[in-house]
XYZ file of C-alpha atoms in Angstrom:
565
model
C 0.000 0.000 0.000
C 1.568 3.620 -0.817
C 1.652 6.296 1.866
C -0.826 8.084 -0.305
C -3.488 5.623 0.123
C -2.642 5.332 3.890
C -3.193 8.913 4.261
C -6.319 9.215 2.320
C -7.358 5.697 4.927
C -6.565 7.603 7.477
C -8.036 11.544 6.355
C -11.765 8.922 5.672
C -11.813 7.411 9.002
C -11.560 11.115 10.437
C -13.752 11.973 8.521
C -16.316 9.216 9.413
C -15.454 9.556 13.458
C -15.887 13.323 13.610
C -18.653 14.729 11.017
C -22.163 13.521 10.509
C -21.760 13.739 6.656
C -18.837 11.519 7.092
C -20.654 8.659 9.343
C -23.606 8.924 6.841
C -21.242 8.201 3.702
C -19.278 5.555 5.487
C -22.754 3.564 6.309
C -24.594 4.328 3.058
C -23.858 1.803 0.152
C -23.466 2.637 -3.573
C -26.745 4.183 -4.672
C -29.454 3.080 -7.309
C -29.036 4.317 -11.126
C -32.772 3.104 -11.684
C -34.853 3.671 -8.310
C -35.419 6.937 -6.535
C -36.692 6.895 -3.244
C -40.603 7.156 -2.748
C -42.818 6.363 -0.337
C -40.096 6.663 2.569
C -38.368 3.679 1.301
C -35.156 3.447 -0.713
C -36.082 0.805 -3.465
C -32.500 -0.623 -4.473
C -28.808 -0.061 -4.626
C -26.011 -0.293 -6.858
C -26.061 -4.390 -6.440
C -29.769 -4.636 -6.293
C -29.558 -2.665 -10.065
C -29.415 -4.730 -13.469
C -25.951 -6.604 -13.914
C -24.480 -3.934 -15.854
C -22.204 -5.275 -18.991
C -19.073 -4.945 -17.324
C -19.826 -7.883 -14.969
C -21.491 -10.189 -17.169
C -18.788 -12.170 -17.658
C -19.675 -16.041 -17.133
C -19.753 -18.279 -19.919
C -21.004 -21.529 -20.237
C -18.129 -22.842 -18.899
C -18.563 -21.426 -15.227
C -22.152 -22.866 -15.031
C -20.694 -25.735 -15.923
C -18.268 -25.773 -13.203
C -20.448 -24.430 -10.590
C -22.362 -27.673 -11.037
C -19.664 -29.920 -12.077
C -18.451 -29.008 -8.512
C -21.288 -28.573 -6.427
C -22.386 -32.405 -7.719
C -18.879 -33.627 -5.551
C -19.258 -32.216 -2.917
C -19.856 -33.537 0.685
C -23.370 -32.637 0.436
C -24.137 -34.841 -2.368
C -22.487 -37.994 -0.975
C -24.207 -37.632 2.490
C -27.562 -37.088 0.480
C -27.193 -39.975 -1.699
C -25.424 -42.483 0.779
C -28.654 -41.821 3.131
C -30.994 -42.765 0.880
C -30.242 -46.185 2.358
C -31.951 -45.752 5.222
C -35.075 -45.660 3.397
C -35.014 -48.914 2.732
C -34.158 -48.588 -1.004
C -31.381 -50.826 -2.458
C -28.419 -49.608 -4.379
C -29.638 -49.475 -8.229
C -33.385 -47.824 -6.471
C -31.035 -45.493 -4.812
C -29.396 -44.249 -8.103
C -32.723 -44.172 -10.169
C -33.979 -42.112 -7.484
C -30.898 -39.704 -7.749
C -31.574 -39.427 -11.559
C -35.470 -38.943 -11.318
C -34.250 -36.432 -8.523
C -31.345 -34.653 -10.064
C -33.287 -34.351 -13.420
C -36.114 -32.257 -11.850
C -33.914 -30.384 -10.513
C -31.660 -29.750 -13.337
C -34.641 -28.618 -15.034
C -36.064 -26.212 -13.019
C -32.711 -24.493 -12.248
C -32.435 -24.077 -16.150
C -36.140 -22.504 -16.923
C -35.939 -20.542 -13.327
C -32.253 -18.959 -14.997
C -34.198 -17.586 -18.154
C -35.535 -14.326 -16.384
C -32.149 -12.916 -15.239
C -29.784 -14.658 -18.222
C -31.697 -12.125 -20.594
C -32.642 -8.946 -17.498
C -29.507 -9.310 -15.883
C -31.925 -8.934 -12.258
C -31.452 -11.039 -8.796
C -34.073 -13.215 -6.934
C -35.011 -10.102 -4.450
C -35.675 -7.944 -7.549
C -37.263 -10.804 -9.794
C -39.693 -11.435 -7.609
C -41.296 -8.203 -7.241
C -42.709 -8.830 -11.096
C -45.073 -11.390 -9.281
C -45.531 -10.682 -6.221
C -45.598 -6.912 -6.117
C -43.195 -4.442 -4.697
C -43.987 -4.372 -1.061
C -45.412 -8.323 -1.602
C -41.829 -9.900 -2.324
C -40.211 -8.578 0.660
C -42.224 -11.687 2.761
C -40.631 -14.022 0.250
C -37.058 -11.848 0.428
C -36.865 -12.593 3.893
C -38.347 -16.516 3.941
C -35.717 -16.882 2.045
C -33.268 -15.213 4.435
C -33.911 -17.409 7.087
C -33.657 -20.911 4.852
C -29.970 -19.589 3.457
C -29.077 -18.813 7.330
C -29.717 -22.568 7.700
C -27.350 -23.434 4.809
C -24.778 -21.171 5.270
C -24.281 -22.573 9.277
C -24.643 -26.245 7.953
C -22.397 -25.528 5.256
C -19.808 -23.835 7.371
C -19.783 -26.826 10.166
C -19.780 -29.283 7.310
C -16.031 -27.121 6.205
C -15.120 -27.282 9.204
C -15.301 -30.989 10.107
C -12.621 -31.534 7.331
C -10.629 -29.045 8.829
C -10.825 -31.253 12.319
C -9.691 -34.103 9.883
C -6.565 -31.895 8.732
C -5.761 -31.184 12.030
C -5.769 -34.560 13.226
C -3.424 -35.479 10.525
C -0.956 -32.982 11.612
C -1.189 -32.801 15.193
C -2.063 -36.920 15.783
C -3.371 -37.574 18.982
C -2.472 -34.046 20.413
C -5.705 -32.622 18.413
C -7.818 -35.599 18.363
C -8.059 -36.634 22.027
C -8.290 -32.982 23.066
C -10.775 -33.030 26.125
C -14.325 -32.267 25.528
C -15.553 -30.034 27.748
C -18.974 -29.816 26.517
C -21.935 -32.460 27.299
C -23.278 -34.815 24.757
C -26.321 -32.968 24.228
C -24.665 -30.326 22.312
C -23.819 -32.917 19.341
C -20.427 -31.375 19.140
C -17.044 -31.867 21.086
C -14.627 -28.977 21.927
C -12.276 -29.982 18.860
C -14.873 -29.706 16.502
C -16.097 -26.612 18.015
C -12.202 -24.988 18.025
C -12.312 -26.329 14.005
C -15.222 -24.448 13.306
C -14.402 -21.564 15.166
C -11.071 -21.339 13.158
C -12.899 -21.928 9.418
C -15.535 -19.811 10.574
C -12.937 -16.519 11.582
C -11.174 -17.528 8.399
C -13.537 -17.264 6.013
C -14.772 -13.368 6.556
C -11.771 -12.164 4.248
C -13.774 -13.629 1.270
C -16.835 -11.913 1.849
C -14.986 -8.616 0.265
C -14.639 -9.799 -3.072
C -16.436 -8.481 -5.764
C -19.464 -11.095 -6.876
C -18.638 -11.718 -10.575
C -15.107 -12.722 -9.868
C -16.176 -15.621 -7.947
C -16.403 -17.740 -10.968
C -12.586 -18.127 -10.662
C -12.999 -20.196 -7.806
C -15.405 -22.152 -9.327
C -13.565 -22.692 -12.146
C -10.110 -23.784 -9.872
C -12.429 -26.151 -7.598
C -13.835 -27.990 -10.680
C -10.542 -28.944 -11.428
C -9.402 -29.648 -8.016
C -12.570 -31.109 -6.131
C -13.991 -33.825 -8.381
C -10.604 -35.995 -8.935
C -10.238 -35.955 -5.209
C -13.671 -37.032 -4.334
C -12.756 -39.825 -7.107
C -9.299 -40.900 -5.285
C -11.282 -41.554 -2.308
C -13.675 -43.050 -3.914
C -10.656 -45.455 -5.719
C -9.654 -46.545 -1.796
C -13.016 -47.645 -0.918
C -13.812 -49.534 -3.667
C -10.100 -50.640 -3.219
C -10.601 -52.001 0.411
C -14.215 -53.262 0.370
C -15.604 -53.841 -3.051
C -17.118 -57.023 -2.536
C -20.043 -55.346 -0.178
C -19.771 -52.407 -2.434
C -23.915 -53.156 -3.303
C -24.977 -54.485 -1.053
C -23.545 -54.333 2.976
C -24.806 -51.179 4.124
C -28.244 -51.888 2.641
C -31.287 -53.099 4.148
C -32.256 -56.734 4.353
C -36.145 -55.321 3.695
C -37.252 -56.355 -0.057
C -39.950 -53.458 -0.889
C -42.790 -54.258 -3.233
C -45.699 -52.690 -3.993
C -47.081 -48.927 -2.489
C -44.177 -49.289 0.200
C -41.470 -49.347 -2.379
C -43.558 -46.453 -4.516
C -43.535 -44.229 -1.732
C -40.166 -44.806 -0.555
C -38.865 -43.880 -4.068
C -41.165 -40.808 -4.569
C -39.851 -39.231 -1.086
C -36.221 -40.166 -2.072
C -36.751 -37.938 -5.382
C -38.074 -35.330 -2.697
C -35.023 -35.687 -0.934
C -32.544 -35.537 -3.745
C -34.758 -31.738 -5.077
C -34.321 -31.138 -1.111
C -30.547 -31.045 -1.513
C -31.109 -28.529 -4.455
C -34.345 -26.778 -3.572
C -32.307 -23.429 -2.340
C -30.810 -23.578 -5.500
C -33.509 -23.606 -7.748
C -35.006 -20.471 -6.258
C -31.827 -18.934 -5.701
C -30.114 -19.255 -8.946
C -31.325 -15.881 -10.503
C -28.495 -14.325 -8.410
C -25.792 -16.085 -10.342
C -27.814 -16.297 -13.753
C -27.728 -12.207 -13.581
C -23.920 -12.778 -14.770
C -24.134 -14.773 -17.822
C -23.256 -13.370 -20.780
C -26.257 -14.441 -22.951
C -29.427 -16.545 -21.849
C -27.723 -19.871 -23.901
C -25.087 -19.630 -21.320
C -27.318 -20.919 -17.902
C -29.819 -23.533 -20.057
C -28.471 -26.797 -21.273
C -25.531 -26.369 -19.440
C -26.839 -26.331 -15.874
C -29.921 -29.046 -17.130
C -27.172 -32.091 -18.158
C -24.511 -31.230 -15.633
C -26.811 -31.901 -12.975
C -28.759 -34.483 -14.145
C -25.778 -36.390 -15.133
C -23.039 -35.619 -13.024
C -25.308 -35.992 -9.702
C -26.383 -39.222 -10.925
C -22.464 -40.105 -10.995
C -22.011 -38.935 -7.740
C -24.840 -40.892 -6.421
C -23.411 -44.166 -7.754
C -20.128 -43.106 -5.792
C -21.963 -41.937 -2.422
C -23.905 -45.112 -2.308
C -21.238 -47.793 -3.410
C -18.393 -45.882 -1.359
C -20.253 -45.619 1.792
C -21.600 -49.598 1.094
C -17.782 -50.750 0.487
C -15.971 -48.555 3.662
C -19.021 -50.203 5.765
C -17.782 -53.781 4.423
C -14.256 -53.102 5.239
C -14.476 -51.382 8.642
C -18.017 -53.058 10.301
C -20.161 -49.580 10.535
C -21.632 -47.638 8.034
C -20.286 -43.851 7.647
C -22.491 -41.897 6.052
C -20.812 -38.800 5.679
C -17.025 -38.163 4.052
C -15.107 -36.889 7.369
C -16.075 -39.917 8.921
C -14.639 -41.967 6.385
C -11.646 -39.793 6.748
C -11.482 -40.307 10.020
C -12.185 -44.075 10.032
C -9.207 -44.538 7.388
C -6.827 -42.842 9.719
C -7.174 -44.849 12.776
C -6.997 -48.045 10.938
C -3.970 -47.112 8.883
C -2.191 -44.392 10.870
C 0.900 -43.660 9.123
C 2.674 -40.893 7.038
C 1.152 -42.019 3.593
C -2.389 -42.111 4.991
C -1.892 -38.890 6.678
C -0.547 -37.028 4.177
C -3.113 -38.565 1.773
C -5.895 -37.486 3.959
C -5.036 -34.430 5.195
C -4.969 -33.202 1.216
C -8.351 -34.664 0.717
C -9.674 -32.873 3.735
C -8.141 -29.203 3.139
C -9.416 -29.377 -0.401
C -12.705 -30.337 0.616
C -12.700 -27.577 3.505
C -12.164 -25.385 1.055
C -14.250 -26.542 -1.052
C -17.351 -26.415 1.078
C -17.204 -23.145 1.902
C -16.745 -21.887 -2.008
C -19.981 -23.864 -2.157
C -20.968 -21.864 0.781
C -20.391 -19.022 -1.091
C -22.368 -19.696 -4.623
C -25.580 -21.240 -3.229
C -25.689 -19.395 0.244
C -23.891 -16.465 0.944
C -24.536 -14.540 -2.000
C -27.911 -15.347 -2.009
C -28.417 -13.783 1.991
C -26.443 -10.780 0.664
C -28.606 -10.233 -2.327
C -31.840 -10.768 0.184
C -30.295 -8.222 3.009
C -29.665 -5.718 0.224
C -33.457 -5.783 -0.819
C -34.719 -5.698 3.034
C -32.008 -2.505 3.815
C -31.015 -1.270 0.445
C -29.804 1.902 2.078
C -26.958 0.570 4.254
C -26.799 -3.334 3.252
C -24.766 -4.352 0.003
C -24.362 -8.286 -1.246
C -21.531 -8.154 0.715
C -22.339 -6.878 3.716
C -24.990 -9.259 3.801
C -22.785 -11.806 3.098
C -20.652 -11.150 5.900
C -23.861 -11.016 8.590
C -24.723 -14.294 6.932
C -21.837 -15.759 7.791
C -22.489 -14.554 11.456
C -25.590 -15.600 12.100
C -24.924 -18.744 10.494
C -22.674 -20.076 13.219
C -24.834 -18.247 16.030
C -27.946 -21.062 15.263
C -25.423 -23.983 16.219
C -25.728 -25.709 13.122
C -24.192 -29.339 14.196
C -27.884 -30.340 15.883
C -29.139 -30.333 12.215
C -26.835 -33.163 11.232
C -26.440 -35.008 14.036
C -27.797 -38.227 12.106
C -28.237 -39.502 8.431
C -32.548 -39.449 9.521
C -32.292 -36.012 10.913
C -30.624 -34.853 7.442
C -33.372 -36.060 5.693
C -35.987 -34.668 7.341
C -34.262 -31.290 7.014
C -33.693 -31.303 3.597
C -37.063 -32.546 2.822
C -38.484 -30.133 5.309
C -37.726 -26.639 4.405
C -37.557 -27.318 0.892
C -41.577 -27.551 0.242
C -41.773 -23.994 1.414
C -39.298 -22.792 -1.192
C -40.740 -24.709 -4.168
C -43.923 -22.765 -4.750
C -41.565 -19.801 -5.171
C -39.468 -20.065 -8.388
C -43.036 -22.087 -9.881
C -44.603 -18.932 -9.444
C -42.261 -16.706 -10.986
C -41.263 -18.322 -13.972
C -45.012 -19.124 -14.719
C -45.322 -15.500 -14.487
C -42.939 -15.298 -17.125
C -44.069 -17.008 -19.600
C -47.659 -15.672 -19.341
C -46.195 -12.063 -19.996
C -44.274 -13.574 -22.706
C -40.997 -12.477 -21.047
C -41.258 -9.313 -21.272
C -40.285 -7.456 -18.320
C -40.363 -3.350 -17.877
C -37.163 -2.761 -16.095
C -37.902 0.875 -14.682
C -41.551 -0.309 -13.222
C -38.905 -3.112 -10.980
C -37.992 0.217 -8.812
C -41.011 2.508 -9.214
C -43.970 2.083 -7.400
C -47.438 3.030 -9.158
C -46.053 0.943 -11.950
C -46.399 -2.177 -13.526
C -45.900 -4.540 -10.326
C -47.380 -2.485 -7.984
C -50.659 -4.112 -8.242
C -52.624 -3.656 -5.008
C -51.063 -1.160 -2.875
C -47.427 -2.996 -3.934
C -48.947 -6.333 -3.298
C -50.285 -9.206 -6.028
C -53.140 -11.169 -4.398
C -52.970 -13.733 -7.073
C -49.479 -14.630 -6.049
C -49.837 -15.180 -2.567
C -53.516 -17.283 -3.044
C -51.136 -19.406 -5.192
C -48.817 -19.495 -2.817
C -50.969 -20.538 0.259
C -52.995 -23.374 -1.903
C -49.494 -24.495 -3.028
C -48.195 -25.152 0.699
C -51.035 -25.245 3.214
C -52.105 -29.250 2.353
C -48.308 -30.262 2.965
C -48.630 -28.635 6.547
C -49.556 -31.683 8.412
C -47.767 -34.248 6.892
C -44.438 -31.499 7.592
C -45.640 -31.276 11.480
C -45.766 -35.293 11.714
C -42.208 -35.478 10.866
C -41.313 -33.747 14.448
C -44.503 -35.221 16.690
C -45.638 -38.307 15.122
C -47.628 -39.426 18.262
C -50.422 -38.075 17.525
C -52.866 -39.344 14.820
C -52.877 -38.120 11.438
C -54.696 -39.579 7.953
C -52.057 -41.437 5.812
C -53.313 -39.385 3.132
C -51.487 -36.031 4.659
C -48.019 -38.025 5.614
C -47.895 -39.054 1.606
C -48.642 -36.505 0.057
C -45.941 -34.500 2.292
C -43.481 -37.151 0.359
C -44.114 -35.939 -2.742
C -43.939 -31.913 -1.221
C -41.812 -30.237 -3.713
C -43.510 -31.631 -6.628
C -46.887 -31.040 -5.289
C -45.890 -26.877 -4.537
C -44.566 -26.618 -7.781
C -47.377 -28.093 -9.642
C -50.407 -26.648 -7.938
C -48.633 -22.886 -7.477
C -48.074 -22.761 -10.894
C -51.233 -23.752 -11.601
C -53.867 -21.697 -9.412
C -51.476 -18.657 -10.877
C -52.290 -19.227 -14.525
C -56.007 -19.730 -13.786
C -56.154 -16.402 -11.179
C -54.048 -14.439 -13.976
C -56.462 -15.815 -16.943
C -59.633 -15.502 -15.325
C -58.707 -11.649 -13.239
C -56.460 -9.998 -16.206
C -53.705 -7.934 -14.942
C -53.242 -4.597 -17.303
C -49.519 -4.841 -17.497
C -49.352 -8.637 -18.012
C -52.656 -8.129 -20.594
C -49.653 -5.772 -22.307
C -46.828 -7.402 -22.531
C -48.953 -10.719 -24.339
C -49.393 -8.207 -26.597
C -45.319 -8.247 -27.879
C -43.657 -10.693 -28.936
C -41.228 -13.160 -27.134
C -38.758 -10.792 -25.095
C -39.172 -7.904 -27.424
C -38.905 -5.864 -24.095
C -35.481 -6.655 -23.461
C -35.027 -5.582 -26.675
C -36.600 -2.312 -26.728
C -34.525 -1.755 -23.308
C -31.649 -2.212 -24.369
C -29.783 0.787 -23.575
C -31.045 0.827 -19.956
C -29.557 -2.747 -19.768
C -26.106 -1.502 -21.393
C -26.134 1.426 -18.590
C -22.875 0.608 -16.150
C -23.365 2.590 -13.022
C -22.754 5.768 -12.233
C -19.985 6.709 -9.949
C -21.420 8.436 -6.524
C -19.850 12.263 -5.667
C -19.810 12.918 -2.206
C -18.147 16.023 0.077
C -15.999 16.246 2.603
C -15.717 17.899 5.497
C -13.307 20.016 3.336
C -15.672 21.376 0.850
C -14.190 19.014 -2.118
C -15.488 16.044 -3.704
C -14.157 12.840 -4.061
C -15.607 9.357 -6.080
C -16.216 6.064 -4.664
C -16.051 3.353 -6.497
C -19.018 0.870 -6.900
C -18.792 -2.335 -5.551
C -20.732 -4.359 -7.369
């Protein structure tokens, strides 16, 4: 750093300790090129704002790596290895990862159409259907669901990084006393690992968002060949239960095995759910709309299948070899190093585990992290960027103590199935929006209320019916899975299994029907053009790059700061 920059440092944290106009500046983010403030509410900011050119920058390549990546990850084995435990055997457990990872491939793809060609986020998106004022309940449902991920995401990191630590320290780190009762579901180790991942991980949440796809592009390299080589060992060292040890002995038939396969598919879109809503905020960056369509459909669907097969047959073979069934990959870690503790194995293994530490938490960042930062700078567009958001995220996603959510392969399921059926309705909704306008979008009436989407004093009625019919008949079967004492029709507990499905079906419908049969102006407008001609006619607004904010100082001058998005 020069001494110039120190001194201008040092002249702006005067400034900010000393003078209200200098507080004020240091708080307030980069401000809106398309929304003025009305109605005592500031209605975006610089990162809220269409992508502007200069940051659309990800080809087809980089949503090909996102997935590529995200499909070997810890995540996915744990997923597919505990599909087990419903009583499915090995080849049922990989058709349900294909049924599961196609659905979800394709609703990623047709919910990345809206931003690939407006260049908008989920926060912003969603005010086309739900109103202005109406999407801030979704905005912030959302919120809380990624503040889920992000801890579970961070605490998966950082049990590789107890793994690491083991293989460098030995017994030192790994018989470290626990101090803290079983009830907790964590031991003081794991609790110093997280800690440490946790503290180290806040640096990342200042980089700019488009230059993420670096990483992306450096852990599909990296991350997939090393969830192969330990793959390679357990096949190595147990292959002959690879199908078949860690199964059940139960032979399904009939409605049992039907609706043990259905709620595996629901598990499998589970794993992917917050991704399906959430992908506008990466599909903003693509260069053109080709860019986020078949690529993100066949590297899912194919590449999760793949991982499935390894989850399932890995996690079968390491059960033959040691006598207990691991379901998740720093246990298997862990196994391998107190069976074969030596300097191959530990070197070996404490690789694996720092790439897949690291690896987590770039995941962390792509389906989580941005996605909190994008929904804080909605809810507080004033003061909250994407990544200031991203860095509360990361906060309160170690304050909910995330190890109680995966203290057991049955508890895992029942959270990912849970939470997803709420999020489902969502991204049906919006894109069926889309198509009934004939995606066309009017990018000024996004920021502007007594526009467009302001409907009904900001809100759209139709929307939320559709919303409510979509996820009010999955409520009981959702509150049997944490009290089933009392009694409850069989009815309500299956159709819960098929949640997701069920959301995304009847939301999409009851909005077509409400928007046919009580004709919205705007929507009644846009029919009228053809295909996208919108995006078209806005085409200079869309090539706008933002506009560089002049503020004073305490001295009378001026000086630029630079955007952040």
């Amino acid at each position: 750093m020069k001494w110039q920059d120190l001194e201008e440092f040092g002249r702006k944290a005067k400034s900010t300790l000393t003078t209200k106009d200098g507080f004020r500046n240091a708080i307030e983010v980069q401000n809106s090129d398309f929304a003025p403030s009305t109605y005592g509410f500031v209605w975006s900011n610089a990162h809220m704002d269409p992508t502007p050119p200069s940051e659309r920058t990800w080809s087809w390549f980089h949503y090909f790596a996102i997935w590529f990546s995200y499909c070997f990850t810890a995540g996915g084995w744990s997923a597919a290895s505990s599909l087990l435990t419903l009583n499915l055997n090995w080849w049922q457990a990989i058709l349900v990862c294909f049924v599961g990872a196609t659905i979800s491939g394709i609703a990623i793809a047709l919910n990345s159409r809206q931003s690939s060609v407006y260049h908008i986020g989920f926060p912003t998106l969603q005010r086309v259907s739900f109103g202005l004022y109406g999407s801030l309940f979704l905005v912030f449902t959302r919120a809380v669901v990624a503040i889920l991920w992000i801890g579970v995401t961070t605490y998966q990191s950082s049990l590789f990084l107890d793994v690491a630590l083991r293989c460098v320290f030995g017994d030192l780190w790994y018989k470290l006393p626990n101090t803290f009762p079983a009830s907790n579901a964590i031991t003081t180790r794991q609790f110093a690992a997280c800690l440490i991942l946790w503290v180290g991980s806040y640096p990342a949440m200042t980089f700019k968002i488009h230059k993420f796809r670096h990483l992306w592009t450096v852990k599909a390299f990296v991350v997939p060949p090393a969830t192969v080589g330990i793959f390679i060992y357990c096949m190595v060292v147990g292959s002959k239960g690879a199908t078949s040890y860690a199964s059940t002995n139960l032979d399904l038939s009939g409605s049992s095995l039907a609706w043990a396969f259905v709620y595996g598919v629901q598990v499998i879109i589970g794993a992917f759910s917050p991704m399906i809503a959430s992908n506008p905020d990466i599909a903003r960056y693509a260069r053109k709309p080709s860019a986020t369509f078949y690529p993100q459909l066949v590297t899912i669907a194919f590449w999760k299948t793949a991982l499935c097969m390894i989850g399932i047959f890995g996690t079968n073979a390491i059960a033959y070899k040691y006598g207990t069934t691991y379901w998740n990959l720093w246990d298997i870690c862990n196994a391998i190093l107190t069976s074969n503790w030596n300097g191959g194995a530990r070197f070996a293994i404490f690789l694996f585990a720092i790439i897949m530490a690291i690896s987590e938490q770039i995941k962390n960042l792509s389906v989580n992290l941005i996605s909190f930062g994008a929904d804080f700078a909605c809810l507080l567009p004033k003061y909250m960027n994407i990544n200031r958001g991203m860095t509360l995220g990361l906060t309160l996603g170690f304050i909910i103590q995330p190890w109680r959510i995966l203290a057991s392969a049955k508890a895992y399921i029942t959270f990912l199935t849970g939470y997803s059926l709420f999020l489902g309705a969502i991204p049906a909704i919006a894109v069926t929006d889309y198509y009934l306008r004939r995606g066309n979008i009017e990018l000024i009436s996004l920021f502007s209320p007594k526009r467009d989407y302001w409907y009904n004093m900001g809100f759209n009625w139709k929307a939320y019916v559709s919303y409510i019919m979509a996820i009010w008949p999955l409520c009981p079967g959702f509150a049997y899975q944490f009290d089933n004492t009392y009694s409850i029709s069989l009815g309500w507990v299956n159709l819960y299994k098929i949640g997701w499905i069920f959301a995304v079906l009847v939301g999409a419908f009851t909005y077509a029907v409400l928007s046919c049969v009580f004709k919205d102006p705007a929507m009644f407008k846009a029919r009228q053009h053809p295909w996208e001609s919108y995006a078209t006619n806005q085409r200079e607004l869309l090539a706008k790059e933002p506009i560089v904010n002049v503020i004073s100082t305490e001295h009378g001058a001026s000086e630029e700061s630079e955007s952040v998005s």
